[in-house]
């Protein structure tokens, strides 16, 4: 069974009226002046027209929206930040359950725990927790929703020090396909919590997430920019520094262009600790020589989290491919540099993220997230603005991605993109974890109502 398929029983106008009257956040259909703006996602490549967008502000709203969708045979998509590159937060002719109105964050500083609504974005979460000098691993783009990122794993600046976002998820509230509400923790429905730690939105609509927090008073990080001509040396330096980096240091390296279009290579380090130790930790990168710009130094965690937002604004078309890497041999470095230099759009980028540290210390079977022993994560991100340039940019990204196959093993589920099918989803988990997730899916969503995701097909009974 790949999806729950029902005949569509189109609602009458009175049905929409009743639904809207019971959902304080409102219901937006194509007749609404707000519809065109409301249906847009971060990735401008995604152009879908849902039947309606239900703006939920409570668990009851979510349950009502699910029931309405099932009654009338609509496919369901769940949206929070809307930042998923594959466009899974919307659906043609279906019902979008929009959680952005559920963005409250409550922090218990003594227990170092935060509860956040499923529509919260990282910017909101970070500001709330930093009021108490606390944080947890969040995405490096602050407009990203906490739910989507966490449920798929959650790479971020704190991951080597404190683990992935999903490693810090200690509880959740979930609305199931039948409208019932369940909670999960390490002692209550622990198998469901296991699945939520990397298994995506396969089991229901996650309306609240509970996180473990860590003391984070400040960071030492920023951008260290070099000319693109130093690309091979930069990756070799990156390989050498990351081989012995302390857990407090997370770094990714990006091949991108300046706003003026000049090709560069950027080290983006983030050290979770005092400035003196941070300066020592990144000294190996500075040893490459005189940079174009050195913007690395002490900064508040919230500032670091928002540092890259300007380059990831909604609107442009985006096509994303990725691999986990077992290492960075010279041949792989040559592929990355040649691929980056051949990008047809100055908006595109190629990046490598360093894993290990606390990420690797979590037991293989402790979470649904797999590939704990991967050393790096690689992504090629094609970005363009003219729809007529889609083919050349997609072909470039696919070509670089395919050239990296010899050095790859598996994929990060949050980096699966448009056109990735079931084989790539399986590659994200491996056969044993996929089978365990499929059994969990059969228990919580046997009809595959929630299939607008990187879908786990329910195991056969």
C-alpha positions as a printed NumPy array, in Angstrom:
array([[  0.   ,   0.   ,   0.   ],
       [  1.569,   3.284,  -1.115],
       [ -1.18 ,   5.694,  -0.102],
       [ -4.674,   5.912,   1.23 ],
       [ -6.737,   6.649,  -1.878],
       [-10.356,   7.656,  -1.492],
       [-12.858,   8.969,  -4.002],
       [-13.176,  12.71 ,  -3.606],
       [-16.531,  13.81 ,  -2.221],
       [-16.267,  17.509,  -3.019],
       [-17.426,  19.666,  -0.117],
       [-20.336,  21.99 ,  -0.603],
       [-19.827,  25.65 ,   0.189],
       [-21.702,  25.095,   3.415],
       [-19.188,  22.407,   4.419],
       [-16.322,  24.885,   4.033],
       [-18.3  ,  27.439,   5.993],
       [-18.798,  25.037,   8.881],
       [-15.106,  24.105,   8.89 ],
       [-14.03 ,  27.757,   8.841],
       [-16.426,  28.59 ,  11.666],
       [-14.757,  25.975,  13.848],
       [-11.14 ,  26.86 ,  13.026],
       [-10.254,  30.273,  14.51 ],
       [ -7.152,  30.597,  12.316],
       [ -9.262,  30.409,   9.183],
       [ -9.607,  28.318,   6.046],
       [ -8.16 ,  29.702,   2.807],
       [ -9.562,  28.438,  -0.508],
       [ -8.815,  29.553,  -4.066],
       [-11.571,  32.167,  -3.862],
       [ -9.764,  33.918,  -1.004],
       [ -7.649,  36.986,  -1.807],
       [ -4.932,  35.531,   0.451],
       [ -4.713,  32.247,  -1.466],
       [ -1.855,  33.029,  -3.876],
       [  0.444,  34.168,  -1.102],
       [ -0.664,  31.452,   1.313],
       [  0.057,  28.593,  -1.092],
       [  3.68 ,  29.623,  -1.734],
       [  6.568,  27.675,  -0.236],
       [ 10.21 ,  28.577,   0.287],
       [ 11.193,  26.728,  -2.919],
       [  9.823,  28.728,  -5.846],
       [ 10.131,  25.63 ,  -8.045],
       [  7.089,  24.187,  -6.256],
       [  3.865,  25.486,  -7.801],
       [  0.941,  23.549,  -6.384],
       [ -2.685,  24.487,  -5.862],
       [ -4.277,  22.923,  -2.78 ],
       [ -8.04 ,  22.873,  -2.425],
       [ -7.654,  24.661,   0.892],
       [ -5.171,  25.686,   3.553],
       [ -6.391,  25.198,   7.117],
       [ -4.568,  27.469,   9.551],
       [ -4.591,  25.529,  12.793],
       [ -4.028,  27.049,  16.213],
       [ -4.872,  24.037,  18.397],
       [ -4.832,  20.27 ,  18.517],
       [ -8.609,  20.308,  18.04 ],
       [ -8.162,  22.267,  14.802],
       [ -5.698,  19.673,  13.526],
       [ -8.011,  16.78 ,  14.391],
       [-10.919,  18.555,  12.704],
       [ -8.87 ,  19.213,   9.562],
       [ -7.797,  15.57 ,   9.353],
       [-11.384,  14.412,   9.766],
       [-12.619,  16.845,   7.111],
       [ -9.94 ,  15.747,   4.663],
       [-10.7  ,  12.071,   5.154],
       [-14.456,  12.608,   4.947],
       [-14.085,  14.306,   1.571],
       [-11.228,  12.202,   0.207],
       [ -8.566,  14.919,   0.18 ],
       [ -4.87 ,  14.145,   0.347],
       [ -3.233,  15.756,   3.37 ],
       [ -0.04 ,  17.794,   3.45 ],
       [  1.385,  19.223,   6.669],
       [  3.116,  22.589,   6.7  ],
       [  5.079,  24.39 ,   9.379],
       [  8.088,  26.35 ,   8.092],
       [  7.438,  25.303,   4.488],
       [ 11.193,  25.004,   3.961],
       [ 11.31 ,  21.438,   2.619],
       [ 13.156,  21.524,  -0.718],
       [ 11.004,  18.745,  -2.198],
       [  7.809,  20.723,  -1.636],
       [  6.138,  18.125,   0.558],
       [  4.331,  20.791,   2.596],
       [  1.681,  21.251,  -0.084],
       [ -0.421,  19.162,  -2.455],
       [ -2.48 ,  19.791,  -5.572],
       [ -6.232,  19.629,  -4.908],
       [ -5.656,  18.447,  -1.339],
       [ -5.799,  19.92 ,   2.143],
       [ -2.813,  21.677,   3.703],
       [ -2.731,  21.572,   7.501],
       [ -0.802,  24.744,   8.317],
       [  0.704,  24.681,  11.824],
       [  2.366,  28.108,  11.865],
       [ -0.216,  29.392,  14.331],
       [  0.983,  26.765,  16.826],
       [  4.297,  28.403,  17.63 ],
       [  4.305,  28.87 ,  21.39 ],
       [  7.562,  28.033,  23.2  ],
       [  7.686,  27.32 ,  26.949],
       [ 11.074,  26.961,  28.64 ],
       [ 11.763,  25.312,  31.992],
       [ 15.264,  26.634,  32.764],
       [ 15.725,  24.555,  35.9  ],
       [ 14.992,  21.257,  34.162],
       [ 16.575,  22.516,  30.917],
       [ 13.571,  21.493,  28.858],
       [ 11.557,  23.35 ,  26.228],
       [  8.11 ,  22.576,  24.825],
       [  7.317,  24.079,  21.446],
       [  4.327,  24.006,  19.139],
       [  4.677,  22.123,  15.879],
       [  4.548,  25.344,  13.854],
       [  7.499,  26.991,  15.596],
       [ 10.469,  28.038,  13.502],
       [ 14.016,  27.936,  14.837],
       [ 14.262,  31.723,  15.095],
       [ 11.404,  31.73 ,  17.6  ],
       [ 12.741,  28.722,  19.479],
       [ 16.293,  30.096,  19.721],
       [ 15.172,  33.492,  21.007],
       [ 13.002,  31.872,  23.697],
       [ 15.673,  29.467,  24.951],
       [ 18.528,  31.978,  24.799],
       [ 16.672,  34.207,  27.243],
       [ 17.804,  31.572,  29.754],
       [ 21.256,  30.955,  28.265],
       [ 20.095,  27.631,  26.827],
       [ 19.826,  26.083,  23.359],
       [ 19.55 ,  22.838,  21.48 ],
       [ 20.775,  21.851,  18.04 ],
       [ 18.7  ,  23.636,  15.403],
       [ 18.92 ,  24.227,  11.681],
       [ 21.41 ,  26.735,  10.296],
       [ 18.6  ,  28.667,   8.562],
       [ 16.392,  30.186,  11.237],
       [ 13.21 ,  30.28 ,   9.097],
       [ 13.171,  26.47 ,   9.019],
       [ 10.426,  24.769,  11.02 ],
       [ 11.548,  22.866,  14.095],
       [  9.229,  19.953,  13.318],
       [ 10.359,  19.017,   9.834],
       [ 14.027,  19.454,  10.653],
       [ 13.885,  17.482,  13.906],
       [ 11.776,  14.615,  12.6  ],
       [ 14.277,  14.017,   9.801],
       [ 17.367,  14.255,  12.022],
       [ 18.46 ,  17.859,  12.353],
       [ 21.99 ,  18.931,  11.431],
       [ 23.155,  22.191,  12.952],
       [ 25.936,  24.231,  14.519],
       [ 25.693,  22.419,  17.875],
       [ 25.478,  18.87 ,  16.547],
       [ 29.042,  17.754,  17.28 ],
       [ 28.793,  19.126,  20.816],
       [ 25.223,  18.112,  21.669],
       [ 23.956,  15.733,  18.985],
       [ 21.342,  16.147,  16.292],
       [ 18.02 ,  17.876,  16.879],
       [ 16.33 ,  14.47 ,  17.003],
       [ 18.818,  13.269,  19.63 ],
       [ 17.534,  16.056,  21.873],
       [ 13.866,  15.286,  21.233],
       [ 12.545,  13.77 ,  24.474],
       [  8.811,  13.862,  23.901],
       [  6.061,  14.774,  21.458],
       [  2.324,  15.134,  21.011],
       [  0.919,  13.581,  17.837],
       [ -2.51 ,  13.709,  16.191],
       [ -3.147,  10.407,  14.428],
       [ -5.107,   9.691,  11.259],
       [ -8.271,   8.894,  13.229],
       [ -8.102,  12.26 ,  15.016],
       [ -6.973,  10.828,  18.338],
       [ -4.143,  12.511,  20.231],
       [ -1.241,  10.567,  21.72 ],
       [  1.89 ,  11.56 ,  23.582],
       [  5.233,   9.856,  23.499],
       [  8.38 ,   9.969,  25.605],
       [ 11.196,   7.647,  26.586],
       [  8.769,   5.882,  28.964],
       [  5.447,   6.312,  27.119],
       [  5.169,   4.772,  23.65 ],
       [  8.976,   4.752,  23.363],
       [  8.863,   3.017,  19.979],
       [  6.954,   5.972,  18.544],
       [  9.564,   8.361,  19.935],
       [ 12.23 ,   6.177,  18.33 ],
       [ 10.455,   6.583,  14.988],
       [ 10.051,  10.337,  15.364],
       [ 13.802,  10.65 ,  15.898],
       [ 14.563,  10.576,  12.188],
       [ 11.527,   8.856,  10.65 ],
       [  9.914,  12.067,   9.422],
       [  6.241,  12.947,   9.469],
       [  5.082,   9.444,   8.675],
       [  3.062,   8.661,  11.794],
       [  0.805,  11.662,  12.309],
       [  0.784,  15.423,  12.723],
       [  3.289,  16.38 ,  15.424],
       [  1.702,  19.304,  17.253],
       [  4.201,  19.672,  20.102],
       [  7.86 ,  18.789,  20.534],
       [  9.767,  18.608,  23.813],
       [ 13.537,  19.132,  23.796],
       [ 16.505,  18.716,  26.086],
       [ 18.428,  22.004,  26.348],
       [ 22.1  ,  22.777,  26.975],
       [ 23.927,  25.802,  28.386],
       [ 25.076,  27.956,  25.451],
       [ 26.272,  31.401,  26.496],
       [ 27.865,  32.374,  23.208],
       [ 29.626,  31.055,  20.131],
       [ 32.844,  31.647,  18.265],
       [ 32.041,  31.442,  14.585],
       [ 31.215,  33.186,  11.352],
       [ 32.467,  33.272,   7.768],
       [ 36.034,  32.909,   6.52 ],
       [ 36.146,  33.599,   2.772],
       [ 38.814,  32.664,   0.217],
       [ 39.028,  32.989,  -3.569],
       [ 37.556,  30.055,  -5.474],
       [ 41.   ,  29.444,  -6.97 ],
       [ 42.012,  28.124,  -3.53 ],
       [ 39.209,  25.529,  -3.633],
       [ 41.335,  22.373,  -3.672],
       [ 43.627,  23.688,  -0.925],
       [ 40.609,  24.782,   1.102],
       [ 39.048,  21.314,   1.009],
       [ 42.378,  19.707,   1.877],
       [ 42.679,  22.099,   4.823],
       [ 39.102,  21.331,   5.83 ],
       [ 39.855,  17.599,   5.742],
       [ 42.952,  18.046,   7.901],
       [ 41.303,  20.297,  10.5  ],
       [ 38.14 ,  18.23 ,  10.827],
       [ 40.166,  15.044,  11.298],
       [ 41.165,  16.215,  14.785],
       [ 38.558,  18.87 ,  15.562],
       [ 37.208,  19.034,  19.123],
       [ 33.561,  18.139,  19.582],
       [ 32.746,  21.774,  20.313],
       [ 33.655,  22.708,  16.717],
       [ 31.202,  22.108,  13.881],
       [ 32.221,  23.367,  10.459],
       [ 30.89 ,  23.233,   6.981],
       [ 32.583,  24.445,   3.851],
       [ 30.636,  25.985,   1.001],
       [ 31.437,  26.805,  -2.611],
       [ 29.244,  29.758,  -3.479],
       [ 29.341,  33.266,  -4.933],
       [ 29.258,  36.729,  -3.433],
       [ 26.182,  38.926,  -4.041],
       [ 28.201,  40.508,  -6.867],
       [ 28.712,  37.083,  -8.479],
       [ 32.359,  36.462,  -7.553],
       [ 33.015,  32.739,  -6.927],
       [ 34.422,  32.012,  -3.464],
       [ 34.918,  29.202,  -0.984],
       [ 33.785,  29.755,   2.601],
       [ 34.659,  28.053,   5.858],
       [ 31.688,  28.362,   8.228],
       [ 32.912,  27.281,  11.681],
       [ 30.912,  27.348,  14.895],
       [ 32.621,  26.696,  18.223],
       [ 30.404,  26.146,  21.27 ],
       [ 32.607,  27.571,  23.998],
       [ 34.8  ,  30.487,  25.022],
       [ 36.461,  32.715,  22.48 ],
       [ 40.061,  31.759,  23.254],
       [ 39.387,  28.054,  22.75 ],
       [ 37.347,  28.836,  19.643],
       [ 40.138,  30.899,  18.146],
       [ 42.564,  28.034,  18.706],
       [ 40.141,  25.523,  17.19 ],
       [ 39.753,  27.453,  13.918],
       [ 43.426,  28.414,  13.591],
       [ 43.951,  25.623,  11.084],
       [ 41.523,  27.232,   8.664],
       [ 43.209,  30.621,   8.95 ],
       [ 46.533,  28.93 ,   8.205],
       [ 45.417,  28.716,   4.576],
       [ 46.598,  32.307,   4.227],
       [ 45.219,  35.772,   3.667],
       [ 41.442,  35.557,   3.192],
       [ 39.134,  37.797,   1.212],
       [ 37.322,  38.398,   4.475],
       [ 37.59 ,  37.069,   8.012],
       [ 34.272,  37.493,   9.821],
       [ 34.897,  34.808,  12.445],
       [ 34.748,  35.847,  16.072],
       [ 32.637,  35.818,  19.231],
       [ 28.921,  36.199,  18.578],
       [ 25.602,  35.431,  20.258],
       [ 24.103,  32.067,  19.377],
       [ 20.961,  33.702,  17.95 ],
       [ 23.101,  35.827,  15.62 ],
       [ 24.988,  32.764,  14.409],
       [ 21.722,  30.943,  13.78 ],
       [ 20.424,  33.813,  11.626],
       [ 23.716,  34.564,   9.869],
       [ 22.888,  32.667,   6.662],
       [ 19.218,  33.608,   6.374],
       [ 19.766,  36.339,   3.797],
       [ 21.109,  33.822,   1.278],
       [ 18.144,  31.481,   1.679],
       [ 15.183,  33.787,   1.206],
       [ 11.984,  32.313,  -0.281],
       [ 11.244,  32.655,  -3.981],
       [ 14.102,  31.277,  -6.11 ],
       [ 13.827,  27.833,  -7.681],
       [ 15.833,  25.17 ,  -5.831],
       [ 16.902,  21.636,  -6.766],
       [ 18.812,  19.721,  -4.085],
       [ 20.805,  16.454,  -4.146],
       [ 22.967,  14.95 ,  -1.406],
       [ 25.006,  12.036,  -0.105],
       [ 26.602,  11.009,   3.148],
       [ 30.347,  10.605,   2.589],
       [ 32.724,   8.116,   4.146],
       [ 35.619,  10.522,   3.695],
       [ 37.135,  13.21 ,   1.482],
       [ 39.793,  11.559,  -0.702],
       [ 41.649,  13.714,  -3.201],
       [ 39.525,  12.359,  -6.053],
       [ 36.334,  13.474,  -4.301],
       [ 37.844,  16.901,  -3.674],
       [ 38.58 ,  17.229,  -7.38 ],
       [ 34.976,  16.324,  -8.233],
       [ 33.572,  18.871,  -5.774],
       [ 35.774,  21.716,  -6.997],
       [ 35.209,  20.969, -10.686],
       [ 31.488,  20.645, -10.105],
       [ 31.262,  23.911,  -8.186],
       [ 33.235,  25.738, -10.863],
       [ 30.831,  24.499, -13.554],
       [ 27.677,  25.817, -11.861],
       [ 25.529,  27.642, -14.434],
       [ 24.004,  29.942, -11.799],
       [ 25.905,  32.156,  -9.342],
       [ 23.122,  31.481,  -6.825],
       [ 23.999,  27.78 ,  -6.629],
       [ 26.294,  26.2  ,  -4.065],
       [ 28.064,  23.003,  -3.121],
       [ 28.66 ,  22.256,   0.537],
       [ 30.187,  19.681,   2.85 ],
       [ 29.159,  19.379,   6.507],
       [ 31.348,  17.737,   9.141],
       [ 29.596,  15.124,  11.28 ],
       [ 31.104,  12.953,  14.036],
       [ 31.469,  14.014,  17.644],
       [ 28.233,  13.623,  19.607],
       [ 26.424,  12.61 ,  16.402],
       [ 28.552,   9.481,  16.145],
       [ 28.325,   8.568,  19.829],
       [ 24.595,   7.824,  19.709],
       [ 24.048,   4.093,  19.314],
       [ 23.066,   2.926,  15.852],
       [ 19.747,   1.509,  17.058],
       [ 18.832,   4.313,  19.474],
       [ 17.107,   6.427,  16.811],
       [ 15.585,   5.989,  13.37 ],
       [ 18.271,   8.333,  12.015],
       [ 20.947,   6.18 ,  10.419],
       [ 24.509,   6.502,   9.096],
       [ 25.93 ,   7.623,  12.435],
       [ 29.422,   6.73 ,  11.284],
       [ 29.359,   8.954,   8.197],
       [ 32.165,  11.474,   8.343],
       [ 30.591,  14.163,   6.191],
       [ 27.383,  15.169,   4.478],
       [ 27.574,  16.516,   0.93 ],
       [ 24.957,  18.592,  -0.876],
       [ 24.755,  20.225,  -4.28 ],
       [ 22.13 ,  22.967,  -4.37 ],
       [ 21.051,  24.398,  -7.71 ],
       [ 19.331,  27.778,  -7.367],
       [ 17.957,  29.938, -10.187],
       [ 15.232,  32.521, -10.778],
       [ 14.2  ,  32.148, -14.44 ],
       [ 11.932,  29.097, -14.94 ],
       [ 13.401,  28.7  , -18.437],
       [ 16.758,  27.826, -16.852],
       [ 15.441,  24.821, -14.942],
       [ 16.808,  22.102, -17.225],
       [ 20.402,  23.304, -17.284],
       [ 20.538,  23.835, -13.528],
       [ 18.926,  20.502, -12.674],
       [ 21.271,  18.725, -15.095],
       [ 24.266,  20.366, -13.43 ],
       [ 23.175,  19.325,  -9.928],
       [ 22.445,  15.766, -11.017],
       [ 25.797,  15.549, -12.77 ],
       [ 27.798,  16.635,  -9.724],
       [ 25.734,  14.35 ,  -7.468],
       [ 26.275,  11.358,  -9.771],
       [ 30.005,  12.044,  -9.95 ],
       [ 30.135,  11.791,  -6.144],
       [ 28.544,   8.322,  -6.058],
       [ 31.882,   6.475,  -5.634],
       [ 32.464,   8.249,  -2.308],
       [ 28.897,   8.072,  -0.995],
       [ 26.888,   5.899,   1.347],
       [ 23.262,   6.625,   2.042],
       [ 21.505,   9.948,   2.256],
       [ 20.171,  12.412,   4.833],
       [ 16.38 ,  12.194,   4.642],
       [ 15.916,  15.955,   5.078],
       [ 18.064,  16.541,   1.995],
       [ 16.016,  14.311,  -0.288],
       [ 14.706,  16.457,  -3.1  ],
       [ 12.243,  16.623,  -5.951],
       [ 12.07 ,  13.287,  -7.754],
       [ 13.735,  11.136,  -5.098],
       [ 11.788,   7.888,  -4.863],
       [ 11.357,   4.961,  -2.52 ],
       [ 14.855,   3.6  ,  -3.167],
       [ 16.419,   6.796,  -1.869],
       [ 14.143,   6.768,   1.17 ],
       [ 15.281,   3.219,   1.875],
       [ 18.887,   4.359,   1.458],
       [ 18.325,   6.94 ,   4.187],
       [ 17.582,   4.221,   6.742],
       [ 19.066,   0.942,   5.566],
       [ 17.023,  -2.279,   5.348],
       [ 16.732,  -3.071,   9.074],
       [ 15.608,   0.379,  10.175],
       [ 13.293,   0.737,   7.202],
       [ 11.579,  -2.527,   8.165],
       [ 11.231,  -1.354,  11.772],
       [  9.785,   1.97 ,  10.6  ],
       [  7.382,   0.184,   8.258],
       [  6.095,  -1.889,  11.182],
       [  5.643,   1.285,  13.236],
       [  3.853,   2.905,  10.309],
       [  1.467,  -0.055,  10.15 ],
       [  0.672,   0.462,  13.838],
       [  0.05 ,   4.218,  13.725],
       [ -0.974,   4.919,  10.11 ],
       [ -1.904,   1.622,   8.434],
       [ -3.802,   3.341,   5.599],
       [ -0.877,   5.657,   4.834],
       [ -3.004,   8.751,   5.249],
       [  0.192,  10.725,   5.904],
       [  2.138,  10.043,   2.723],
       [  3.095,  13.555,   1.644],
       [  6.541,  13.035,   3.155],
       [  9.593,  10.904,   2.509],
       [  7.217,   8.038,   2.753],
       [  7.593,   4.825,   4.702],
       [  5.161,   2.3  ,   3.253],
       [  3.233,   0.441,   5.997],
       [  4.41 ,  -3.135,   6.461],
       [  1.978,  -5.796,   5.351],
       [ -0.008,  -7.399,   8.137]])
